[in-house]
Coordinates of C-alpha atoms in Angstrom, one line a residue:
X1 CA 0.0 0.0 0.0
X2 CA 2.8 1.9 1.2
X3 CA 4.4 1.5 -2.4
X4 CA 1.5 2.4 -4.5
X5 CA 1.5 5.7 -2.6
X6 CA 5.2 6.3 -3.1
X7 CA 4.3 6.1 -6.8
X8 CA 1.4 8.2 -7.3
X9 CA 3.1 11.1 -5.8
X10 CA 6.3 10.8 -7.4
X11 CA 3.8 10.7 -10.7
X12 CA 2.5 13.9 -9.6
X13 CA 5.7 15.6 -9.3
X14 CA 6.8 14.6 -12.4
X15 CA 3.3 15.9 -14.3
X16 CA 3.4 18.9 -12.4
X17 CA 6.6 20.6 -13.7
X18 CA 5.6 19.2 -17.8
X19 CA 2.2 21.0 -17.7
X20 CA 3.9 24.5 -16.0
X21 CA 6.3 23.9 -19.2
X22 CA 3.8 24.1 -21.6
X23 CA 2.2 27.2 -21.1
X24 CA 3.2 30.5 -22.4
X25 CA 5.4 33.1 -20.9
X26 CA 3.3 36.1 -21.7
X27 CA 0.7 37.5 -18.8
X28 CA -2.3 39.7 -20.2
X29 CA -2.3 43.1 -18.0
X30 CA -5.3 46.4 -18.6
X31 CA -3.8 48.6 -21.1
X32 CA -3.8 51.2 -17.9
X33 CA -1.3 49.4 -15.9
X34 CA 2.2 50.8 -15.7
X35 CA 3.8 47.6 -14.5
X36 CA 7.3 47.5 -15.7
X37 CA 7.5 43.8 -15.6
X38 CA 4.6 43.8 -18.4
X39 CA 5.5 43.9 -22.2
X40 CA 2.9 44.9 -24.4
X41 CA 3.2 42.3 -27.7
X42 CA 3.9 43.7 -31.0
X43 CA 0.6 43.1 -33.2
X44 CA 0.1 42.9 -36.7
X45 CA -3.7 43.4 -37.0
X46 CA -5.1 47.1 -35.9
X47 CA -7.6 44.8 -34.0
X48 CA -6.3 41.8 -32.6
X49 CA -7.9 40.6 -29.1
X50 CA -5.7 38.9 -26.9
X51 CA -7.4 36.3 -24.9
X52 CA -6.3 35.2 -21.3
X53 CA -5.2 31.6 -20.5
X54 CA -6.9 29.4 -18.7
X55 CA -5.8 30.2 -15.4
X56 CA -7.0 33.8 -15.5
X57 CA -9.9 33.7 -17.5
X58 CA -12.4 34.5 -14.4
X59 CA -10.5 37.4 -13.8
X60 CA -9.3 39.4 -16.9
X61 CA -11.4 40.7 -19.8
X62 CA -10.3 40.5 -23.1
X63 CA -8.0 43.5 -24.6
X64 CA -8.2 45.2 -27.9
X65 CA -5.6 47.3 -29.0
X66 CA -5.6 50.2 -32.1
X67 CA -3.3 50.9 -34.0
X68 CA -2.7 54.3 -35.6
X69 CA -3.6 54.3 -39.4
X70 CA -3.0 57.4 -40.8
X71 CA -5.4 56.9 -44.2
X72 CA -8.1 56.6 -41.8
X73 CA -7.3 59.8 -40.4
X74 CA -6.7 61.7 -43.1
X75 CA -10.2 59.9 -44.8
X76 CA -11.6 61.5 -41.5
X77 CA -9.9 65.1 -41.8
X78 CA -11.4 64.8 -45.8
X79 CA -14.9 63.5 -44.6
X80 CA -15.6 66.3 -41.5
X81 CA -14.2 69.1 -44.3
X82 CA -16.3 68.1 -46.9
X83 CA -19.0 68.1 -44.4
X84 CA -18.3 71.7 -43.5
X85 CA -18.3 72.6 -46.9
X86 CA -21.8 71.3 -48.0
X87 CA -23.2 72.5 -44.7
X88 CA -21.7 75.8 -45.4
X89 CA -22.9 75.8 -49.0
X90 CA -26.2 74.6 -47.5
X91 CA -26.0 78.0 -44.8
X92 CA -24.8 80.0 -47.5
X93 CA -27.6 78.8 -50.1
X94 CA -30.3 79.5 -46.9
X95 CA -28.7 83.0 -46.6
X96 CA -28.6 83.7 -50.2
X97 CA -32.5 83.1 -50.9
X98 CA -33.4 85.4 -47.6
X99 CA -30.9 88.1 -49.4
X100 CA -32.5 87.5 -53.0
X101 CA -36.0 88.0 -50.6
X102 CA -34.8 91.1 -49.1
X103 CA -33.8 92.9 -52.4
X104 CA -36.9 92.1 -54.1
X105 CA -38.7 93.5 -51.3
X106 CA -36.3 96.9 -51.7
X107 CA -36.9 96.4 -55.5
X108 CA -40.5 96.7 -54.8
X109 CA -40.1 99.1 -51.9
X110 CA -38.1 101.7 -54.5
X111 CA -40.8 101.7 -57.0
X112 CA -43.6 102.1 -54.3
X113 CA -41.2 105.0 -53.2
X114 CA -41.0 106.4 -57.1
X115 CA -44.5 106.1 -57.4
X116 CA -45.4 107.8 -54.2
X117 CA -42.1 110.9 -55.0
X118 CA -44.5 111.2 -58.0
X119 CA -48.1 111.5 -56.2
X120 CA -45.9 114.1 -53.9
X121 CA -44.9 116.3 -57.6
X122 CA -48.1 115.6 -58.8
X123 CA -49.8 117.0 -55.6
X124 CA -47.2 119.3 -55.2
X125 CA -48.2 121.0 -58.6
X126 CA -51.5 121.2 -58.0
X127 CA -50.9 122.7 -54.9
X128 CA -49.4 125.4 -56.7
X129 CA -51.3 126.1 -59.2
X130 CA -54.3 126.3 -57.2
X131 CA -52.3 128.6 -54.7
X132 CA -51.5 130.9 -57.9
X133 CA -55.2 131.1 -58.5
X134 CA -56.0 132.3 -55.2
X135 CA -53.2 135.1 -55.4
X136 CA -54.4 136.0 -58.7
X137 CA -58.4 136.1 -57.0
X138 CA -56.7 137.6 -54.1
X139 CA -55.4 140.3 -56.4
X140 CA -58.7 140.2 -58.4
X141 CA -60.6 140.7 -54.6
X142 CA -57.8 143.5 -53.8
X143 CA -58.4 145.6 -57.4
X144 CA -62.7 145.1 -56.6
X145 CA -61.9 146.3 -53.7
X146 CA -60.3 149.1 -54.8
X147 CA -62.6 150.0 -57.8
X148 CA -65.7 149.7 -55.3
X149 CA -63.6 152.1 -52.7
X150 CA -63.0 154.7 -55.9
X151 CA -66.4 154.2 -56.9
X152 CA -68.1 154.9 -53.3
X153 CA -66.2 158.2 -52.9
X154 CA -66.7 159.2 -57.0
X155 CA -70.5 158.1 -56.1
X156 CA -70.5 160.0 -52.4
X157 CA -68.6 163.0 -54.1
X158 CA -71.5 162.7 -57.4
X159 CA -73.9 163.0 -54.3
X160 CA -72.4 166.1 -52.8
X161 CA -72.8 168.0 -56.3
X162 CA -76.0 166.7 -56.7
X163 CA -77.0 168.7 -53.3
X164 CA -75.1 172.0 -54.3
X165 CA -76.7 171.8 -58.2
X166 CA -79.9 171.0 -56.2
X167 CA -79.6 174.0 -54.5
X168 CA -78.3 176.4 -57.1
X169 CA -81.1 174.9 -59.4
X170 CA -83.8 175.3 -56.9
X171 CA -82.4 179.0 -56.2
X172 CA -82.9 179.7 -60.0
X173 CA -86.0 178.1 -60.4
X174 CA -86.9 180.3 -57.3
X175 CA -86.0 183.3 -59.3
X176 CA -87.5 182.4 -62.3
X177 CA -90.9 181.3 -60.6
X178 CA -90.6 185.0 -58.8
X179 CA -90.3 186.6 -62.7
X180 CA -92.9 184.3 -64.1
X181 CA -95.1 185.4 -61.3
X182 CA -94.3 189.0 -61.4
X183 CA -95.0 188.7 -65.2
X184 CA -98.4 186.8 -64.4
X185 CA -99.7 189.6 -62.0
X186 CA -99.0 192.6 -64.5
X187 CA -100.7 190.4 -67.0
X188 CA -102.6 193.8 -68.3
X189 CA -100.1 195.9 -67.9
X190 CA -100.0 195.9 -72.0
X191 CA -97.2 197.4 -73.9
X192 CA -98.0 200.5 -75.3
X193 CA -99.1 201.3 -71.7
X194 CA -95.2 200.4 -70.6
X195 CA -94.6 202.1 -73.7
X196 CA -96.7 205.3 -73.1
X197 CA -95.5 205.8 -69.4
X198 CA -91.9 205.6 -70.5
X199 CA -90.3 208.9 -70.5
X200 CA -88.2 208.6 -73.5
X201 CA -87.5 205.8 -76.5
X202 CA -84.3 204.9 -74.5
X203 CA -85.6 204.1 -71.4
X204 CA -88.2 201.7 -73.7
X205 CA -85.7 200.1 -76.0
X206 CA -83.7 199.6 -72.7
X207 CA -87.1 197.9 -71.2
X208 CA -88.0 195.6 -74.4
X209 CA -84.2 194.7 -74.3
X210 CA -84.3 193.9 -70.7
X211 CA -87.6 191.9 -70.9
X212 CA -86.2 189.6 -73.7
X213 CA -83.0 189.0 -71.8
X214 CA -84.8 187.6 -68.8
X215 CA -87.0 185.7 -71.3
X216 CA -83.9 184.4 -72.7
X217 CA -81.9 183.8 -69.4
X218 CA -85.2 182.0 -67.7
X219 CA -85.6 179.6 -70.7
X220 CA -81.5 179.0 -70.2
X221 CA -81.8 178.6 -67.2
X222 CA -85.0 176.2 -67.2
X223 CA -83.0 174.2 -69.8
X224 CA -79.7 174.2 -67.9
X225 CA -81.5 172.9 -65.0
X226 CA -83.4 170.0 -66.5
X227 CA -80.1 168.9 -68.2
X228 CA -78.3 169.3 -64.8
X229 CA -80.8 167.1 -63.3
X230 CA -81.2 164.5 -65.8
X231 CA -77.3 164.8 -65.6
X232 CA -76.8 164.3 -62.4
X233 CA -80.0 161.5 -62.5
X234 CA -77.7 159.4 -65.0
X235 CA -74.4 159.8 -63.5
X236 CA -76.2 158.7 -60.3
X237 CA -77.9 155.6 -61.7
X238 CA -74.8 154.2 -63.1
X239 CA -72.7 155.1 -60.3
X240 CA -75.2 152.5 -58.5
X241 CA -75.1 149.8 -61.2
X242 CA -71.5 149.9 -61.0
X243 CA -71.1 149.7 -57.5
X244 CA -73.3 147.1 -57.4
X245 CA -71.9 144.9 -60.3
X246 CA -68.6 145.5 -58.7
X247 CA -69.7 144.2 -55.3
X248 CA -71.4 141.2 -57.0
X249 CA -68.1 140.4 -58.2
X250 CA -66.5 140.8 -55.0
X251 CA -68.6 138.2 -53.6
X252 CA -68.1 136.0 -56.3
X253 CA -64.4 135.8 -56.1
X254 CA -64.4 135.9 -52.7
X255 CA -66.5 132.4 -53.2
X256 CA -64.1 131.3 -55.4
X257 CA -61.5 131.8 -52.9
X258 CA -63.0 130.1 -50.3
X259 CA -63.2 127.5 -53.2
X260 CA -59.7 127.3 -53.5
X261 CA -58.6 127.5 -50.6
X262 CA -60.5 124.3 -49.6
X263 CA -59.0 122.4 -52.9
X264 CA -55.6 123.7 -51.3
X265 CA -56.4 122.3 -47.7
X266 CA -57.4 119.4 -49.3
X267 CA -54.3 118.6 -51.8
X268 CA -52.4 119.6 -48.5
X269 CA -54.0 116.6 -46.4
X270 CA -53.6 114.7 -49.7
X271 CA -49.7 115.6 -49.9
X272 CA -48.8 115.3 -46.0
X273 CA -50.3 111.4 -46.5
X274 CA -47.6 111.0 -49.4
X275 CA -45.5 112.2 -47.3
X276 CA -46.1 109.8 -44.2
X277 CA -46.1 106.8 -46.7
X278 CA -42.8 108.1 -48.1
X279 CA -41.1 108.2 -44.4
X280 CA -42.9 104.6 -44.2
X281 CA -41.8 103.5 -46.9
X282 CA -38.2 105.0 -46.9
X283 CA -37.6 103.7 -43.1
X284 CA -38.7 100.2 -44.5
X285 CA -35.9 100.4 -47.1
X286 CA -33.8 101.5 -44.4
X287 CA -34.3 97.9 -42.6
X288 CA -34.2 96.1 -45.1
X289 CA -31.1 97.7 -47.0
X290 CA -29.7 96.8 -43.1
X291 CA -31.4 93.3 -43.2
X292 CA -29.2 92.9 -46.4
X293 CA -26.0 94.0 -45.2
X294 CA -26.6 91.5 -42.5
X295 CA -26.9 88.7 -44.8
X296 CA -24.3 89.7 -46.7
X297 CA -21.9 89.9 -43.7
X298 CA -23.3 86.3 -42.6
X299 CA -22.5 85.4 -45.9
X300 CA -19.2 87.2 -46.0
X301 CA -18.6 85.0 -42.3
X302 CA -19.6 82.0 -43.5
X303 CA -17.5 81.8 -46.6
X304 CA -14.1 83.4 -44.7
X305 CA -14.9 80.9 -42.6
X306 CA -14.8 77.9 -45.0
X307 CA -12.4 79.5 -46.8
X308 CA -10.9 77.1 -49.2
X309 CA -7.1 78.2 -50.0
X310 CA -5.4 80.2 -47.6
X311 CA -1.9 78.1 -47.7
X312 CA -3.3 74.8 -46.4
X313 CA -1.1 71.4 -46.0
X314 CA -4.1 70.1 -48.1
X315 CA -4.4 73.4 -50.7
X316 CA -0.7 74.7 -50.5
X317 CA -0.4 77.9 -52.3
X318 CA 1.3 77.9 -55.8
X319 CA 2.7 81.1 -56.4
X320 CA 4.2 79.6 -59.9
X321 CA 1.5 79.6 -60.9
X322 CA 0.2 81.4 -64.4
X323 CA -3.5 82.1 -65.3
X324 CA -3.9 81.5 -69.3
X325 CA -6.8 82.6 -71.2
X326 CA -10.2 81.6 -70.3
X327 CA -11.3 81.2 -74.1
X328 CA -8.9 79.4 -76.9
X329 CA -7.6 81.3 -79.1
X330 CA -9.7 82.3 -82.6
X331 CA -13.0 82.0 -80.6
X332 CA -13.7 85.3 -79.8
X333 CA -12.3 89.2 -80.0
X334 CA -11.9 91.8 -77.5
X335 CA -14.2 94.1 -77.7
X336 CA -13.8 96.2 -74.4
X337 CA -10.6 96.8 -72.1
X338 CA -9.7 97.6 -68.8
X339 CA -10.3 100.9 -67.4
X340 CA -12.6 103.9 -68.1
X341 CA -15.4 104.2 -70.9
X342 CA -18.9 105.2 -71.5
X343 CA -21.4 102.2 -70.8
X344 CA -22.8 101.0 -73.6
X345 CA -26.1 100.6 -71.1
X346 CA -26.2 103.0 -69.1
X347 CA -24.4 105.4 -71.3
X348 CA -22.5 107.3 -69.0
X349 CA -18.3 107.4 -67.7
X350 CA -17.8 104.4 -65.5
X351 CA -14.5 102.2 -64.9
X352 CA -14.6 98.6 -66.6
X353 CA -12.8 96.5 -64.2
X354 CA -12.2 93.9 -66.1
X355 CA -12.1 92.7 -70.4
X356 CA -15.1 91.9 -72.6
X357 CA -14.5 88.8 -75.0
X358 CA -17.2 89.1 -77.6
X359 CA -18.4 85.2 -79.0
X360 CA -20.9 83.6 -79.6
X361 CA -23.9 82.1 -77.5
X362 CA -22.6 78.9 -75.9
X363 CA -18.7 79.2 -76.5
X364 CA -16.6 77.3 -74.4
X365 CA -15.5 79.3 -71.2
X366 CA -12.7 77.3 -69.3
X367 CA -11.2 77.9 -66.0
X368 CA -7.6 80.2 -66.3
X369 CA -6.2 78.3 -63.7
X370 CA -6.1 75.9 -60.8
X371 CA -8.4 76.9 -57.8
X372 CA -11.2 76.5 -55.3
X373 CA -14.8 78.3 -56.7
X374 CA -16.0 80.9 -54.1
X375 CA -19.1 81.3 -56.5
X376 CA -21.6 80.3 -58.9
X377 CA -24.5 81.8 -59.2
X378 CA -26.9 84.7 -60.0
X379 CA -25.1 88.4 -59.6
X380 CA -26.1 91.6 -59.8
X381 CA -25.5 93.2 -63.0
X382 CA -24.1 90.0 -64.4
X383 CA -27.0 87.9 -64.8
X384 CA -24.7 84.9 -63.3
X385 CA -21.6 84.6 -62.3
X386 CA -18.4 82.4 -61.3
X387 CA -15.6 83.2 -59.0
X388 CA -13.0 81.4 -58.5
X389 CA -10.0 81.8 -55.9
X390 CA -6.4 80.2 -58.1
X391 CA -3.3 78.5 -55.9
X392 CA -1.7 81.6 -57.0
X393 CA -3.6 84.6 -54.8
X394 CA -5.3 85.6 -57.9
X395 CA -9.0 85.7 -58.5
X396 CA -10.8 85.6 -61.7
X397 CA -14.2 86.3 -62.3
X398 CA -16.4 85.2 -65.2
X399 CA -19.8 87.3 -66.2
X400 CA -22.8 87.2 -68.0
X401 CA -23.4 83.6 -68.4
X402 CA -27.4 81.9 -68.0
X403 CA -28.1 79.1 -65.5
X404 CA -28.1 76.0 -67.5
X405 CA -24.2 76.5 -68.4
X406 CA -23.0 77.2 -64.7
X407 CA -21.3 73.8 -64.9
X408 CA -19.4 73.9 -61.7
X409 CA -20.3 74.7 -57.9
X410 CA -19.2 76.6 -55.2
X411 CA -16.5 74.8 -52.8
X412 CA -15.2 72.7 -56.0
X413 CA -11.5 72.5 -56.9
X414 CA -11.3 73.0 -60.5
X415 CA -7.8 72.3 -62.8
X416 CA -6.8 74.6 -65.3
X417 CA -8.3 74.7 -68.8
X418 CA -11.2 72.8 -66.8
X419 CA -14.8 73.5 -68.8
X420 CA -16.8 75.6 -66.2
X421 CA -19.3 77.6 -68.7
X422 CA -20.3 79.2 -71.8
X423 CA -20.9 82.5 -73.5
X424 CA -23.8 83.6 -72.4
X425 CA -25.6 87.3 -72.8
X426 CA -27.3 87.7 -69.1
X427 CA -27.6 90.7 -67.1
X428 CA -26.5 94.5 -68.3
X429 CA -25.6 93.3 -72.0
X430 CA -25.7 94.6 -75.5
X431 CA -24.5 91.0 -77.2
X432 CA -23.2 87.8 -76.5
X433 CA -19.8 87.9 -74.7
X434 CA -17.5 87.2 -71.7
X435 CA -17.0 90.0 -68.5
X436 CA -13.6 88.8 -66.8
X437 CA -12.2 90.2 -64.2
X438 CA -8.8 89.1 -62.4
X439 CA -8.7 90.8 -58.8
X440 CA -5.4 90.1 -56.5
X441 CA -7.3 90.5 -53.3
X442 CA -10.2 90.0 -51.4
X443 CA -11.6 91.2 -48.3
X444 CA -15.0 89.5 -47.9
X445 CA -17.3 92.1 -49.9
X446 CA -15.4 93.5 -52.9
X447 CA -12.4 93.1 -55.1
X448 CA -9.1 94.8 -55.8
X449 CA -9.4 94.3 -59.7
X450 CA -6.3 94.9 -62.0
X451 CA -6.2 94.4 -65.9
X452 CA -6.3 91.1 -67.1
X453 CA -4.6 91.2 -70.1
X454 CA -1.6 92.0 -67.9
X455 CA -1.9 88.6 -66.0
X456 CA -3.0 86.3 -68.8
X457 CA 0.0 84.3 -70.7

């Protein structure tokens, strides 16, 4: 029994040691620990899972380990900016339609405003006219007023004669009724018995004579009198008409002035209304020529912010780099330079920042050089437009083109001699043609332009 004991443990000690042997050297420890004794084991799979032996296996989890792949970081870096970029395109598309809102409403606004500026000169005008008509009744009124004035004291002075012809004529006819009666009570006192009581012929002729003299005065006088008073009756009577005729008038233009002046108050309530929509309308342009400039800076913000080429590691800037001409050669002619000359539109002195490239509709338009496009789109002026910023610093600007042929987008990279449009005749245009402009800086809201034709090879 003894034996058989003996045996089984000496076969223990020998299995014992074998199986300790067998195992592997390597102990799995938490990627936190900072145990020296530990050696991390080199691994040839970006995931590979170490798993514990058996002894451990109730006490350790299993381990994964990344490795660092720098494809999948830069695939990362490329997704998250291209993210940025369509959500900035997507922000700047938002900002763009509430801007294109904003300057129809001041489009709308101005011509509200031009139509009221004309109600104001049209009300204006009638103002003054009908003011001119009352200064000319005024002066009408003031003349009437004077005439009836001139004719009261010629009528009161008319009056006054009247009294002292009156008198003198009822003094005469006093005298002649006294001869008349003198005569009628010597009735028979006959002639030859004047004649026979007279001393001498002298004192007879001198008696005949002085009978026919008052005969003669008395009749002048009768017929002096009735013409005085028939005179005097006339002058009189019209006097009155006059006066009267000249007060009726009075009245009447006094009317008439009361006439106009209401007109007047009335164009003046009409014109102060104009005015108060004007102020309305004008402080409406005000907010939304502000609401614009808002945008615009959001805009502005947005795209410095998503800026594509300011000397990246990913766009480095190529200063080498030369713009060629954005048409080939034989396809069109220059029909406008750089500088100053009379619009052909608008007709009147402006600078032309840029070159005009007469072709025909749908001519090839290609990109002068390698770059990022800031836009592409509808522009003032322009009809449509694409910007875009080259590896060089240089910007160039292509105008004038329709919709359908903007062929690239804002935020794309584009190669040199690249296809991006065609010639289109959009916007303020007298003909089919190109508008490029090459500016060498930009600060967010306008270019610094120089001449193209001495930056194209």
């Amino acid at each position: 029994m003894n034996k058989k004991l003996i045996f089984a443990g000496s076969t223990l000690l020998i299995a014992l040691p074998l199986k300790v042997q067998a195992e592997p050297q390597i102990t799995p420890t938490p990627i936190e620990s900072t145990t020296p004794q530990t050696t991390a084991p080199t691994l040839s799979s970006p995931n590979t899972t170490i798993t514990p032996t058996q002894e451990n296996q109730n006490t350790t989890e299993p381990v994964t380990l990344p490795q660092t792949n720098n494809t999948d970081i830069q695939r990362e870096i490329d997704s998250e900016q291209e993210q940025n970029k369509l959500d900035a395109e997507k922000k700047v598309d938002a900002l763009k339609e509430n801007l294109k809102k904003s300057e129809d409403n001041k489009t709308v606004i101005k011509q509200q405003i031009s139509e009221i500026s004309k109600y104001i000169d049209d009300t204006e005008k009638t103002i003054t006219d009908i003011q001119n008509k009352i200064n000319e009744t005024q002066s009408k009124i003031t003349s009437t007023e004077n005439n009836i004035s001139s004719l009261t004291k010629s009528l009161g002075e008319t009056q006054k004669d009247i009294v002292i012809k009156t008198a003198e004529l009822n003094e005469q006819k006093k005298k002649l009724g006294e001869t008349i009666s003198f005569m009628y009570q010597n009735r028979d006192f006959g002639f030859f018995q004047f004649f026979f009581q007279t001393e001498n012929l002298q004192d007879l002729i001198n008696a005949h004579e002085f009978i026919n003299i008052i005969a003669d005065e008395n009749e002048k006088i009768y017929k002096a009198i009735k013409k005085q008073e028939k005179t005097l009756k006339t002058q009189q009577k019209k006097l009155e008409s006059n006066k009267k005729k000249v007060e009726e008038e009075k009245n009447a233009l006094l009317t008439l002035k009361k006439q106009q002046e209401l007109q007047k108050a009335q164009q003046d309530s009409i014109l102060n209304t104009h005015i108060e929509h004007e102020t309305e309308m004008s402080n409406k342009l005000i907010e939304e020529e502000n609401q614009s400039k808002q945008i615009m800076a959001e805009i502005n913000k947005v795209l410095e912010e998503a800026k594509p080429n300011i000397g990246t590691e990913n766009i480095p800037l190529n200063t080498n780099q030369v713009l060629i001409s954005p048409m080939k050669a034989g396809t069109y002619t220059i029909s406008s330079v750089f500088g100053y000359r009379v619009h052909p539109v608008l007709g009147r002195t402006l600078a032309h920042n840029g070159i005009d490239m007469a072709a025909p509709l749908g001519t090839p338009i290609y990109s002068a050089g390698t770059g990022t496009v800031l836009f592409s789109g509808p522009a003032s002026g322009f009809g449509n437009w694409i910007v875009i910023q080259h590896d060089n610093g240089l910007f160039s600007i292509y105008g004038h083109m329709s919709s359908e042929t903007l062929y690239v987008k804002q935020g794309q990279r584009v190669q040199q001699g690249q296809l991006i449009s065609a010639v289109g005749n959009q916007g303020r245009s007298t003909g089919p043609h190109l508008h490029l402009s090459i500016a060498n800086a930009y600060n967010g809201s306008s270019f610094s332009y120089v001449d193209p034709l001495s930056v194209l090879k």
